Short mmCIF file of C-alpha atoms and ligand atoms in Angstrom, two decimals:
data_model
loop_
_atom_site.label_atom_id
_atom_site.label_comp_id
_atom_site.label_asym_id
_atom_site.label_seq_id
_atom_site.Cartn_x
_atom_site.Cartn_y
_atom_site.Cartn_z
CA MET A 189 -10.23 33.81 45.52
CA THR A 190 -7.93 31.53 43.50
CA LYS A 191 -8.97 31.38 39.89
CA ARG A 192 -9.19 27.73 38.93
CA THR A 193 -10.62 26.35 35.72
CA ILE A 194 -12.83 23.30 35.45
CA ARG A 195 -12.92 21.10 32.38
CA VAL A 196 -15.26 18.18 31.96
CA THR A 197 -13.92 15.22 30.05
CA GLY A 198 -16.35 12.84 28.39
CA ALA A 199 -14.58 9.76 26.99
CA ALA A 200 -11.46 11.80 26.06
CA HIS A 201 -11.89 10.89 22.40
CA SER A 202 -11.06 14.32 20.98
CA PHE A 203 -7.87 14.97 19.03
CA SER A 204 -7.86 18.68 19.87
CA PRO A 205 -7.28 19.97 23.45
CA VAL A 206 -11.01 20.75 23.94
CA ALA A 207 -11.29 18.28 26.82
CA LEU A 208 -7.86 18.93 28.33
CA PRO A 209 -8.13 19.91 32.00
CA GLU A 210 -5.68 22.35 33.61
CA GLN A 211 -6.54 22.77 37.29
CA SER A 212 -9.72 20.80 37.97
CA ALA A 213 -10.95 17.89 35.90
CA MET A 214 -14.46 16.53 36.11
CA SER A 215 -16.08 13.40 34.72
CA LEU A 216 -19.71 12.38 34.51
CA HIS A 217 -18.74 8.71 34.39
CA PHE A 218 -21.05 8.02 37.34
CA LEU A 219 -23.89 10.12 35.97
CA ARG A 220 -25.17 7.87 33.22
CA GLY A 221 -28.41 6.30 32.13
CA LEU A 222 -31.82 6.86 30.62
CA MET A 223 -34.09 9.06 32.76
CA GLU A 224 -37.28 9.29 30.75
CA VAL A 225 -38.84 8.47 27.40
CA ASP A 226 -41.73 10.49 26.00
CA GLU A 227 -43.34 8.14 23.51
CA ASN A 228 -45.70 10.77 22.08
CA LYS A 229 -43.07 13.38 21.48
CA GLN A 230 -40.48 10.73 20.53
CA THR A 231 -37.85 12.15 22.86
CA ALA A 232 -35.58 10.55 25.44
CA THR A 233 -33.83 12.23 28.37
CA PHE A 234 -30.42 10.92 29.41
CA TYR A 235 -27.86 11.80 32.01
CA ALA A 236 -25.21 13.50 29.90
CA GLY A 237 -22.38 11.15 30.89
CA THR A 238 -24.07 8.16 29.19
CA TYR A 239 -21.79 6.48 26.65
CA LEU A 240 -23.06 5.97 23.11
CA HIS A 241 -22.66 2.19 23.34
CA GLU A 242 -25.20 2.28 26.20
CA VAL A 243 -27.71 4.46 24.36
CA GLY A 244 -28.84 2.01 21.63
CA PRO A 245 -29.72 -0.91 23.96
CA LEU A 246 -31.47 1.47 26.41
CA LEU A 247 -33.62 3.00 23.67
CA GLU A 248 -34.38 -0.41 22.17
CA GLN A 249 -36.29 -1.34 25.34
CA TYR A 250 -38.79 1.39 24.42
CA GLY A 251 -38.82 0.62 20.68
CA PHE A 252 -36.68 3.64 19.76
CA ALA A 253 -33.27 4.38 18.27
CA LEU A 254 -30.88 7.24 17.60
CA ILE A 255 -31.48 9.07 14.32
CA ASN A 256 -27.84 8.71 13.31
CA MET A 257 -24.42 7.80 14.69
CA GLY A 258 -20.77 8.20 13.74
CA ASP A 259 -18.36 5.33 13.21
CA ILE A 260 -17.48 4.53 16.83
CA HIS A 261 -19.59 4.38 20.00
CA GLU A 262 -17.11 4.98 22.80
CA GLN A 263 -17.91 8.69 23.30
CA SER A 264 -20.24 10.23 25.87
CA LEU A 265 -23.49 11.94 24.89
CA ALA A 266 -22.25 15.23 26.39
CA GLY A 267 -19.00 14.96 24.41
CA VAL A 268 -20.59 14.28 21.02
CA ILE A 269 -23.20 16.98 21.51
CA SER A 270 -20.62 19.55 22.63
CA THR A 271 -18.38 19.13 19.57
CA GLY A 272 -21.03 18.58 16.89
CA THR A 273 -19.95 14.99 16.27
CA HIS A 274 -21.66 13.67 13.14
CA GLY A 275 -22.29 10.53 11.15
CA THR A 276 -23.10 10.57 7.47
CA GLY A 277 -26.31 11.34 5.57
CA VAL A 278 -27.13 14.48 3.64
CA THR A 279 -30.58 14.75 5.21
CA LEU A 280 -29.28 14.17 8.75
CA GLY A 281 -27.69 16.56 11.24
CA SER A 282 -25.08 15.97 13.93
CA PHE A 283 -25.69 14.82 17.51
CA SER A 284 -26.11 18.48 18.44
CA SER A 285 -29.06 18.76 16.08
CA MET A 286 -30.89 15.94 17.91
CA VAL A 287 -31.09 17.89 21.19
CA THR A 288 -34.48 19.30 22.19
CA LYS A 289 -33.49 20.34 25.74
CA TRP A 290 -30.20 20.95 27.54
CA GLY A 291 -29.86 20.79 31.35
CA PHE A 292 -26.59 22.40 32.48
CA VAL A 293 -24.83 23.99 35.44
CA ASN A 294 -23.33 27.30 34.36
CA GLY A 295 -20.22 29.06 35.65
CA GLU A 296 -22.24 30.69 38.45
CA GLY A 297 -23.35 27.29 39.72
CA GLU A 298 -26.94 27.70 38.50
CA TYR A 299 -28.77 24.72 37.01
CA ILE A 300 -30.60 25.80 33.85
CA GLU A 301 -32.94 23.82 31.62
CA HIS A 302 -33.27 25.27 28.17
CA VAL A 303 -35.72 24.06 25.53
CA ARG A 304 -34.40 24.38 21.99
CA GLY A 305 -35.88 27.25 20.05
CA ASN A 306 -34.79 29.83 17.54
CA ASP A 307 -33.01 31.89 20.18
CA ASP A 308 -29.43 32.91 20.94
CA LEU A 309 -28.94 30.54 23.86
CA SER A 310 -30.01 27.57 21.70
CA ASN A 311 -27.61 28.67 18.98
CA ALA A 312 -24.82 28.96 21.53
CA LEU A 313 -25.59 25.63 23.19
CA ALA A 314 -25.76 23.80 19.84
CA VAL A 315 -21.97 23.40 19.70
CA SER A 316 -20.62 24.79 22.96
CA VAL A 317 -17.46 22.72 23.66
CA GLY A 318 -18.10 22.91 27.40
CA LEU A 319 -17.88 26.71 27.50
CA LEU A 320 -21.36 27.52 28.78
CA GLY A 321 -21.45 25.01 31.59
CA ILE A 322 -21.55 21.38 32.58
CA LEU A 323 -24.17 19.42 30.70
CA VAL A 324 -25.99 17.23 33.20
CA THR A 325 -29.02 16.05 31.25
CA VAL A 326 -29.91 16.06 27.58
CA THR A 327 -33.22 15.40 25.90
CA ILE A 328 -32.87 14.17 22.35
CA LYS A 329 -35.19 13.41 19.47
CA VAL A 330 -35.41 9.67 18.77
CA ILE A 331 -37.13 7.60 16.07
CA PRO A 332 -38.77 4.16 16.02
CA LEU A 333 -36.33 1.25 16.22
CA TYR A 334 -34.88 0.38 12.82
CA SER A 335 -32.27 -1.75 11.18
CA LEU A 336 -29.75 -0.86 8.53
CA GLU A 337 -28.81 -2.74 5.42
CA TYR A 338 -25.10 -2.11 5.05
CA LEU A 339 -23.36 -2.51 1.71
CA SER A 340 -19.63 -2.16 1.12
CA GLU A 341 -18.27 -2.03 -2.43
CA ARG A 342 -15.00 -1.41 -4.26
CA LYS A 343 -15.59 1.35 -6.80
CA ASP A 344 -13.78 3.51 -9.33
CA LEU A 345 -12.98 6.98 -7.97
CA TYR A 346 -13.82 8.91 -11.16
CA GLU A 347 -17.11 7.06 -11.72
CA GLU A 348 -18.15 7.72 -8.13
CA ILE A 349 -17.23 11.40 -8.36
CA LYS A 350 -19.57 11.66 -11.37
CA SER A 351 -22.51 10.07 -9.54
CA PHE A 352 -21.75 11.41 -6.03
CA SER A 353 -24.51 14.03 -5.88
CA GLN A 354 -27.09 11.42 -6.94
CA THR A 355 -25.78 8.59 -4.73
CA ILE A 356 -25.95 10.69 -1.55
CA ARG A 357 -29.62 11.50 -2.24
CA GLU A 358 -30.57 7.92 -3.10
CA ASN A 359 -29.18 6.42 0.09
CA ARG A 360 -29.76 7.40 3.73
CA HIS A 361 -26.05 7.12 4.54
CA VAL A 362 -23.07 7.16 2.17
CA GLU A 363 -19.44 7.10 3.21
CA TRP A 364 -16.29 6.87 1.13
CA TYR A 365 -12.83 5.72 2.03
CA TYR A 366 -10.36 7.19 -0.42
CA PHE A 367 -6.97 5.45 -0.35
CA PRO A 368 -4.25 8.04 -1.06
CA GLY A 369 -3.11 7.76 -4.69
CA SER A 370 -5.41 4.85 -5.56
CA GLU A 371 -8.26 5.03 -8.02
CA THR A 372 -10.17 2.33 -6.16
CA ILE A 373 -12.28 3.58 -3.29
CA GLN A 374 -14.52 1.91 -0.75
CA VAL A 375 -18.14 3.07 -0.86
CA LYS A 376 -20.33 2.19 2.10
CA LYS A 377 -24.07 2.66 1.84
CA MET A 378 -26.58 2.13 4.61
CA ASN A 379 -30.34 2.20 4.29
CA MET A 380 -33.21 1.73 6.71
CA VAL A 381 -35.04 -1.61 6.83
CA GLU A 382 -37.46 -3.27 9.27
CA PRO A 383 -35.95 -3.84 12.73
CA LYS A 384 -34.06 -7.11 12.83
CA ARG A 385 -31.03 -8.10 14.87
CA GLN A 386 -27.87 -9.26 13.09
CA PRO A 387 -27.55 -13.05 13.51
CA ALA A 388 -24.88 -13.88 16.11
CA LEU A 389 -22.74 -15.93 13.70
CA SER A 390 -22.71 -13.28 10.97
CA LYS A 391 -21.84 -10.67 13.61
CA LYS A 392 -18.92 -12.78 14.85
CA ILE A 393 -17.62 -13.27 11.31
CA ASP A 394 -17.83 -9.52 10.60
CA GLU A 395 -16.10 -8.67 13.86
CA LEU A 396 -13.33 -11.14 13.09
CA GLN A 397 -12.85 -9.76 9.59
CA VAL A 398 -12.66 -6.16 10.87
CA GLN A 399 -10.26 -7.19 13.61
CA LEU A 400 -7.96 -9.12 11.25
CA LEU A 401 -7.98 -6.80 8.23
CA GLU A 402 -8.82 -3.30 9.45
CA ASN A 403 -7.07 -3.56 12.82
CA ASN A 404 -4.40 -6.31 13.05
CA LEU A 405 -3.11 -6.26 9.46
CA PHE A 406 -3.46 -2.48 9.26
CA SER A 407 -1.52 -2.12 12.50
CA VAL A 408 1.36 -4.19 11.08
CA VAL A 409 1.53 -2.24 7.81
CA SER A 410 1.23 1.06 9.71
CA LYS A 411 4.30 0.13 11.77
CA LEU A 412 6.14 -0.66 8.53
CA VAL A 413 5.16 2.67 6.97
CA LYS A 414 6.27 4.47 10.12
CA LEU A 415 9.73 2.89 9.69
CA LYS A 416 9.80 3.53 5.94
CA PRO A 417 7.31 6.25 4.91
CA THR A 418 8.10 5.81 1.19
CA LEU A 419 6.15 2.52 1.38
CA ALA A 420 2.94 4.50 1.94
CA PRO A 421 1.70 4.68 -1.70
CA SER A 422 2.13 0.91 -2.24
CA VAL A 423 0.46 0.13 1.08
CA SER A 424 -2.39 2.47 0.23
CA LYS A 425 -2.93 0.80 -3.16
CA LEU A 426 -2.73 -2.65 -1.60
CA SER A 427 -5.28 -1.65 1.06
CA SER A 428 -7.68 -0.50 -1.66
CA LYS A 429 -7.38 -3.95 -3.30
CA LEU A 430 -8.21 -5.62 0.02
CA ILE A 431 -11.43 -3.68 0.64
CA SER A 432 -13.92 -6.19 1.97
CA GLU A 433 -17.09 -6.14 -0.07
CA GLY A 434 -20.38 -7.42 1.31
CA LYS A 435 -23.75 -6.85 2.81
CA ARG A 436 -25.13 -7.19 6.31
CA VAL A 437 -28.29 -6.25 8.17
CA GLY A 438 -28.63 -5.46 11.86
CA LEU A 439 -30.10 -2.99 14.33
CA SER A 440 -28.78 0.50 13.62
CA TYR A 441 -26.68 0.63 16.78
CA GLU A 442 -25.03 -2.69 15.81
CA ILE A 443 -24.21 -1.52 12.28
CA PHE A 444 -23.01 2.09 12.71
CA PRO A 445 -19.89 1.56 14.86
CA THR A 446 -16.71 -0.25 13.87
CA PRO A 447 -14.03 -1.16 16.44
CA ARG A 448 -10.86 0.89 15.81
CA THR A 449 -7.68 -0.16 17.57
CA VAL A 450 -4.99 1.40 15.36
CA LYS A 451 -3.98 4.75 16.88
CA PHE A 452 -3.97 7.87 14.72
CA VAL A 453 -4.34 11.64 14.76
CA GLU A 454 -7.00 13.30 12.70
CA THR A 455 -8.17 16.59 11.29
CA GLU A 456 -11.56 16.93 9.63
CA TYR A 457 -13.21 19.74 7.71
CA ALA A 458 -16.80 20.53 6.77
CA ILE A 459 -16.98 22.14 3.33
CA PRO A 460 -20.10 23.27 1.47
CA LEU A 461 -21.37 20.17 -0.33
CA GLU A 462 -21.08 21.67 -3.80
CA HIS A 463 -17.28 21.84 -3.49
CA PHE A 464 -16.79 18.18 -2.63
CA GLU A 465 -15.97 16.84 -6.10
CA ALA A 466 -13.43 19.58 -6.91
CA CYS A 467 -11.84 19.24 -3.51
CA ILE A 468 -11.40 15.47 -3.67
CA GLU A 469 -9.94 15.76 -7.18
CA GLU A 470 -7.39 18.26 -5.90
CA VAL A 471 -6.51 15.95 -3.01
CA HIS A 472 -6.13 13.00 -5.42
CA ASP A 473 -3.86 15.06 -7.72
CA ALA A 474 -1.59 15.88 -4.79
CA PHE A 475 -1.23 12.18 -3.99
CA LEU A 476 -0.58 11.31 -7.65
CA ARG A 477 2.26 13.83 -7.50
CA ARG A 478 3.47 12.04 -4.34
CA GLN A 479 3.29 15.26 -2.35
CA PHE A 480 2.90 13.30 0.92
CA ASP A 481 3.57 9.77 2.09
CA VAL A 482 0.25 8.78 3.64
CA HIS A 483 -1.28 5.31 3.81
CA PHE A 484 -4.27 6.07 6.05
CA PRO A 485 -7.51 6.32 4.05
CA ILE A 486 -9.37 9.63 3.85
CA GLU A 487 -12.94 9.42 5.05
CA CYS A 488 -15.67 11.38 3.25
CA ARG A 489 -19.16 11.88 4.64
CA THR A 490 -22.06 14.31 4.26
CA THR A 491 -24.48 16.04 6.62
CA ALA A 492 -27.44 18.37 6.49
CA GLY A 493 -26.78 22.01 7.31
CA GLU A 494 -27.59 23.09 10.85
CA GLN A 495 -27.90 26.18 12.99
CA GLY A 496 -25.49 26.98 15.78
CA PHE A 497 -23.05 29.84 16.21
CA LEU A 498 -20.12 27.39 16.23
CA SER A 499 -21.53 24.70 13.95
CA PRO A 500 -18.93 23.86 11.28
CA THR A 501 -21.74 23.51 8.72
CA GLN A 502 -23.02 27.08 9.28
CA GLY A 503 -26.39 26.06 7.86
CA ASN A 504 -25.02 24.52 4.63
CA GLU A 505 -25.41 20.96 3.46
CA SER A 506 -21.83 19.83 3.92
CA ALA A 507 -19.25 17.24 3.03
CA PHE A 508 -16.98 16.28 5.92
CA ILE A 509 -13.53 15.14 4.81
CA ALA A 510 -11.30 13.54 7.44
CA PHE A 511 -7.52 13.14 7.14
CA HIS A 512 -5.59 10.76 9.38
CA MET A 513 -1.97 10.03 10.14
CA TYR A 514 -0.64 7.02 12.02
CA LYS A 515 0.27 8.02 15.57
CA GLY A 516 3.98 8.71 15.94
CA MET A 517 4.49 9.79 12.31
CA ASN A 518 4.97 13.48 11.53
CA GLU A 519 1.50 14.71 10.56
CA GLU A 520 2.42 18.41 10.67
CA PRO A 521 3.34 19.12 6.98
CA TYR A 522 0.40 17.02 5.77
CA PHE A 523 -2.11 18.69 8.09
CA GLN A 524 -0.73 22.16 7.23
CA TRP A 525 -1.39 21.41 3.60
CA VAL A 526 -4.86 20.03 4.42
CA HIS A 527 -5.67 23.21 6.34
CA SER A 528 -4.66 25.45 3.43
CA VAL A 529 -6.52 23.42 0.79
CA LEU A 530 -9.71 22.85 2.76
CA GLU A 531 -9.89 26.46 3.93
CA ARG A 532 -9.78 27.53 0.27
CA TYR A 533 -13.00 25.51 -0.21
CA GLY A 534 -14.65 27.36 2.68
CA GLY A 535 -13.88 24.55 5.14
CA ARG A 536 -14.30 24.72 8.91
CA PRO A 537 -12.59 22.20 11.18
CA HIS A 538 -14.41 19.80 13.49
CA TRP A 539 -13.96 21.10 17.04
CA GLY A 540 -12.94 17.69 18.37
CA LYS A 541 -10.16 17.22 15.80
CA VAL A 542 -6.83 18.94 15.10
CA ASN A 543 -7.60 22.55 14.23
CA ARG A 544 -5.97 25.96 14.07
CA TYR A 545 -8.69 28.05 15.70
CA ASN A 546 -7.41 31.21 17.41
CA ALA A 547 -8.56 34.73 18.22
CA SER A 548 -7.37 36.14 14.90
CA ASN A 549 -9.24 33.67 12.66
CA ILE A 550 -12.33 32.67 14.64
CA ASP A 551 -14.52 35.50 13.24
CA LYS A 552 -13.57 34.50 9.71
CA PHE A 553 -14.71 30.91 10.31
CA TYR A 554 -17.72 31.87 12.43
CA PRO A 555 -19.27 35.30 11.73
CA GLN A 556 -21.29 34.97 14.95
CA ALA A 557 -18.39 33.90 17.16
CA GLN A 558 -18.59 37.15 19.15
CA LYS A 559 -22.27 36.59 19.79
CA PHE A 560 -21.34 33.15 21.12
CA ASN A 561 -18.69 34.78 23.28
CA GLU A 562 -21.18 37.29 24.74
CA ILE A 563 -23.52 34.46 25.74
CA ARG A 564 -20.58 32.51 27.11
CA LYS A 565 -19.65 35.47 29.30
CA THR A 566 -23.18 35.79 30.69
CA HIS A 567 -23.09 32.13 31.74
CA ASP A 568 -19.45 32.06 32.76
CA PRO A 569 -18.50 35.60 33.84
CA HIS A 570 -15.47 34.38 35.81
CA ASN A 571 -14.12 32.18 32.99
CA VAL A 572 -14.36 29.01 35.04
CA PHE A 573 -14.48 26.91 31.86
CA LEU A 574 -11.95 28.92 29.86
CA THR A 575 -8.80 26.77 29.72
CA SER A 576 -5.70 28.01 27.85
CA TYR A 577 -6.78 26.44 24.58
CA PHE A 578 -10.02 28.43 24.68
CA LYS A 579 -8.32 31.59 25.97
CA ARG A 580 -6.38 31.65 22.70
CA ILE A 581 -9.71 31.74 20.86
CA PHE A 582 -12.17 33.67 23.02
CA GLU A 583 -10.13 36.09 25.15
C1 LIG B 359 -11.54 6.75 16.96
C2 LIG B 359 -12.38 8.00 16.89
C3 LIG B 359 -13.47 8.03 16.02
C4 LIG B 359 -14.25 9.20 15.91
N1 LIG B 359 -15.32 9.19 15.05
C5 LIG B 359 -16.03 10.32 14.88
C6 LIG B 359 -17.13 10.37 13.97
O1 LIG B 359 -17.52 9.37 13.38
N2 LIG B 359 -17.74 11.56 13.78
C7 LIG B 359 -17.34 12.71 14.41
O2 LIG B 359 -17.92 13.77 14.16
N3 LIG B 359 -16.36 12.67 15.33
C8 LIG B 359 -15.70 11.52 15.58
N4 LIG B 359 -14.70 11.50 16.51
C9 LIG B 359 -14.49 12.68 17.35
C10 LIG B 359 -15.28 12.56 18.66
O3 LIG B 359 -16.59 12.10 18.43
C11 LIG B 359 -15.41 13.92 19.35
O4 LIG B 359 -14.17 14.48 19.56
C12 LIG B 359 -16.23 13.82 20.66
O5 LIG B 359 -16.37 15.07 21.22
C13 LIG B 359 -15.58 12.90 21.68
O6 LIG B 359 -16.53 12.64 22.70
P1 LIG B 359 -16.03 12.39 24.18
O7 LIG B 359 -17.17 11.91 24.99
O8 LIG B 359 -14.80 11.61 24.18
O9 LIG B 359 -15.74 13.90 24.61
P2 LIG B 359 -14.37 14.57 25.06
O10 LIG B 359 -13.39 14.46 23.96
O11 LIG B 359 -13.96 14.06 26.38
O12 LIG B 359 -14.87 16.08 25.19
C14 LIG B 359 -15.30 16.80 24.05
C15 LIG B 359 -15.80 18.18 24.50
O13 LIG B 359 -17.00 18.01 25.25
C16 LIG B 359 -16.86 18.66 26.50
N5 LIG B 359 -17.66 17.93 27.47
C17 LIG B 359 -17.60 16.62 27.78
N6 LIG B 359 -18.51 16.33 28.72
C18 LIG B 359 -19.17 17.49 29.02
C19 LIG B 359 -20.21 17.86 29.89
N7 LIG B 359 -20.80 16.97 30.68
N8 LIG B 359 -20.62 19.15 29.90
C20 LIG B 359 -20.04 20.08 29.11
N9 LIG B 359 -19.05 19.79 28.27
C21 LIG B 359 -18.61 18.51 28.21
C22 LIG B 359 -15.37 18.61 26.80
O14 LIG B 359 -14.98 19.57 27.77
C23 LIG B 359 -14.82 18.92 25.41
O15 LIG B 359 -14.88 20.29 25.15
C24 LIG B 359 -13.92 10.35 16.68
C25 LIG B 359 -12.83 10.31 17.56
C26 LIG B 359 -12.08 9.14 17.68
C27 LIG B 359 -10.94 9.10 18.66
#
């Protein structure tokens, strides 16, 4: 028998090779849609290939919505669940934490439905990066339809560091954009309000503003910085001055995502929440010393802690700090430095973003990695899903 590996690709929105096929590639692009809503239990069952931008409007028909979302909506449900993709909100978990039942075909070709419980298979499935099988259906917890009031403000870095621990508890969602070397940051807050759609005109104006400032103008300055990296600090400071302040209200699925057309590479770490302030101060100091020429803002979010053998939060309330570099620029020295700093704060990389996981460090990041591997082997004894990237970690 020829040994061939299978890798399922969702929307191919990962920066790490987690979705990279070698011999056989599979897509669930034609296995999408809402199968069932249980209004009493407040759960919804989807085909796992459903894209996030389809989920909100489908749930709205039943008066429900996703508990949380990240900042884009291009990914597939299977993809975001498999990598522990998260949004922001210290009381809220990742997409993986929303799952109440997984339906998957394992490496032996068996279809298994598993209801979430406090058991090893649930902990392995929580963040499984396609290693246990092909997710076909997912049942997720949903909540009644809601809107978000979104507020964007320009703020002073040091003042916000002082009030960070309070701000994240007073608002359902808080997100920072730190502009390398600048003391002005963007603080975005979102809070739940009664369901109400964003008026079409206000939506158009917002979309235009994002397209012009955050995409078109940012694309032009990114090209300039790529040609002359020493421009990065000035561009970063200028960007912080151009932060668009304002308020808007709309259905949650209209407000969470922002179109992103400028290409970049990214690494992101979850660190225990209590280290956030010290970590961001250290990062700021490095930029004040002009250690790196980076103009791309650093994104800071929070999440609740959650179970899962491979969950980057490992049960701790966490701050997620994401570092980006414009595509085509040399991110290597910057990301190496990020890895060393963030790992000192107990950080664990997001599985879908640039990471350095391998067989010699995986047990340090994840004390139960071998337990995960045992369960993986029972569901995939012939390593059908173990591509080279994963062989370097789990073989
Ligand atoms: C512009 C941009 C913005 C992003 N924003 C965020 C954010 O806000 N928050 C965040 O946490 N992350 C974010 N990410 C990362 C992204 O959400 C994750 O990498 C996510 O996994 C991508 O989903 P996908 O559908 O593209 O999956 P892919 O990248 O295609 O696959 C991810 C993993 O899921 C597996 N997989 C896919 N389908 C199946 C299936 N049916 N069964 C089993 N395994 C499967 C793949 O094999 C792979 O291991 C962002 C990425 C980009 C490019």
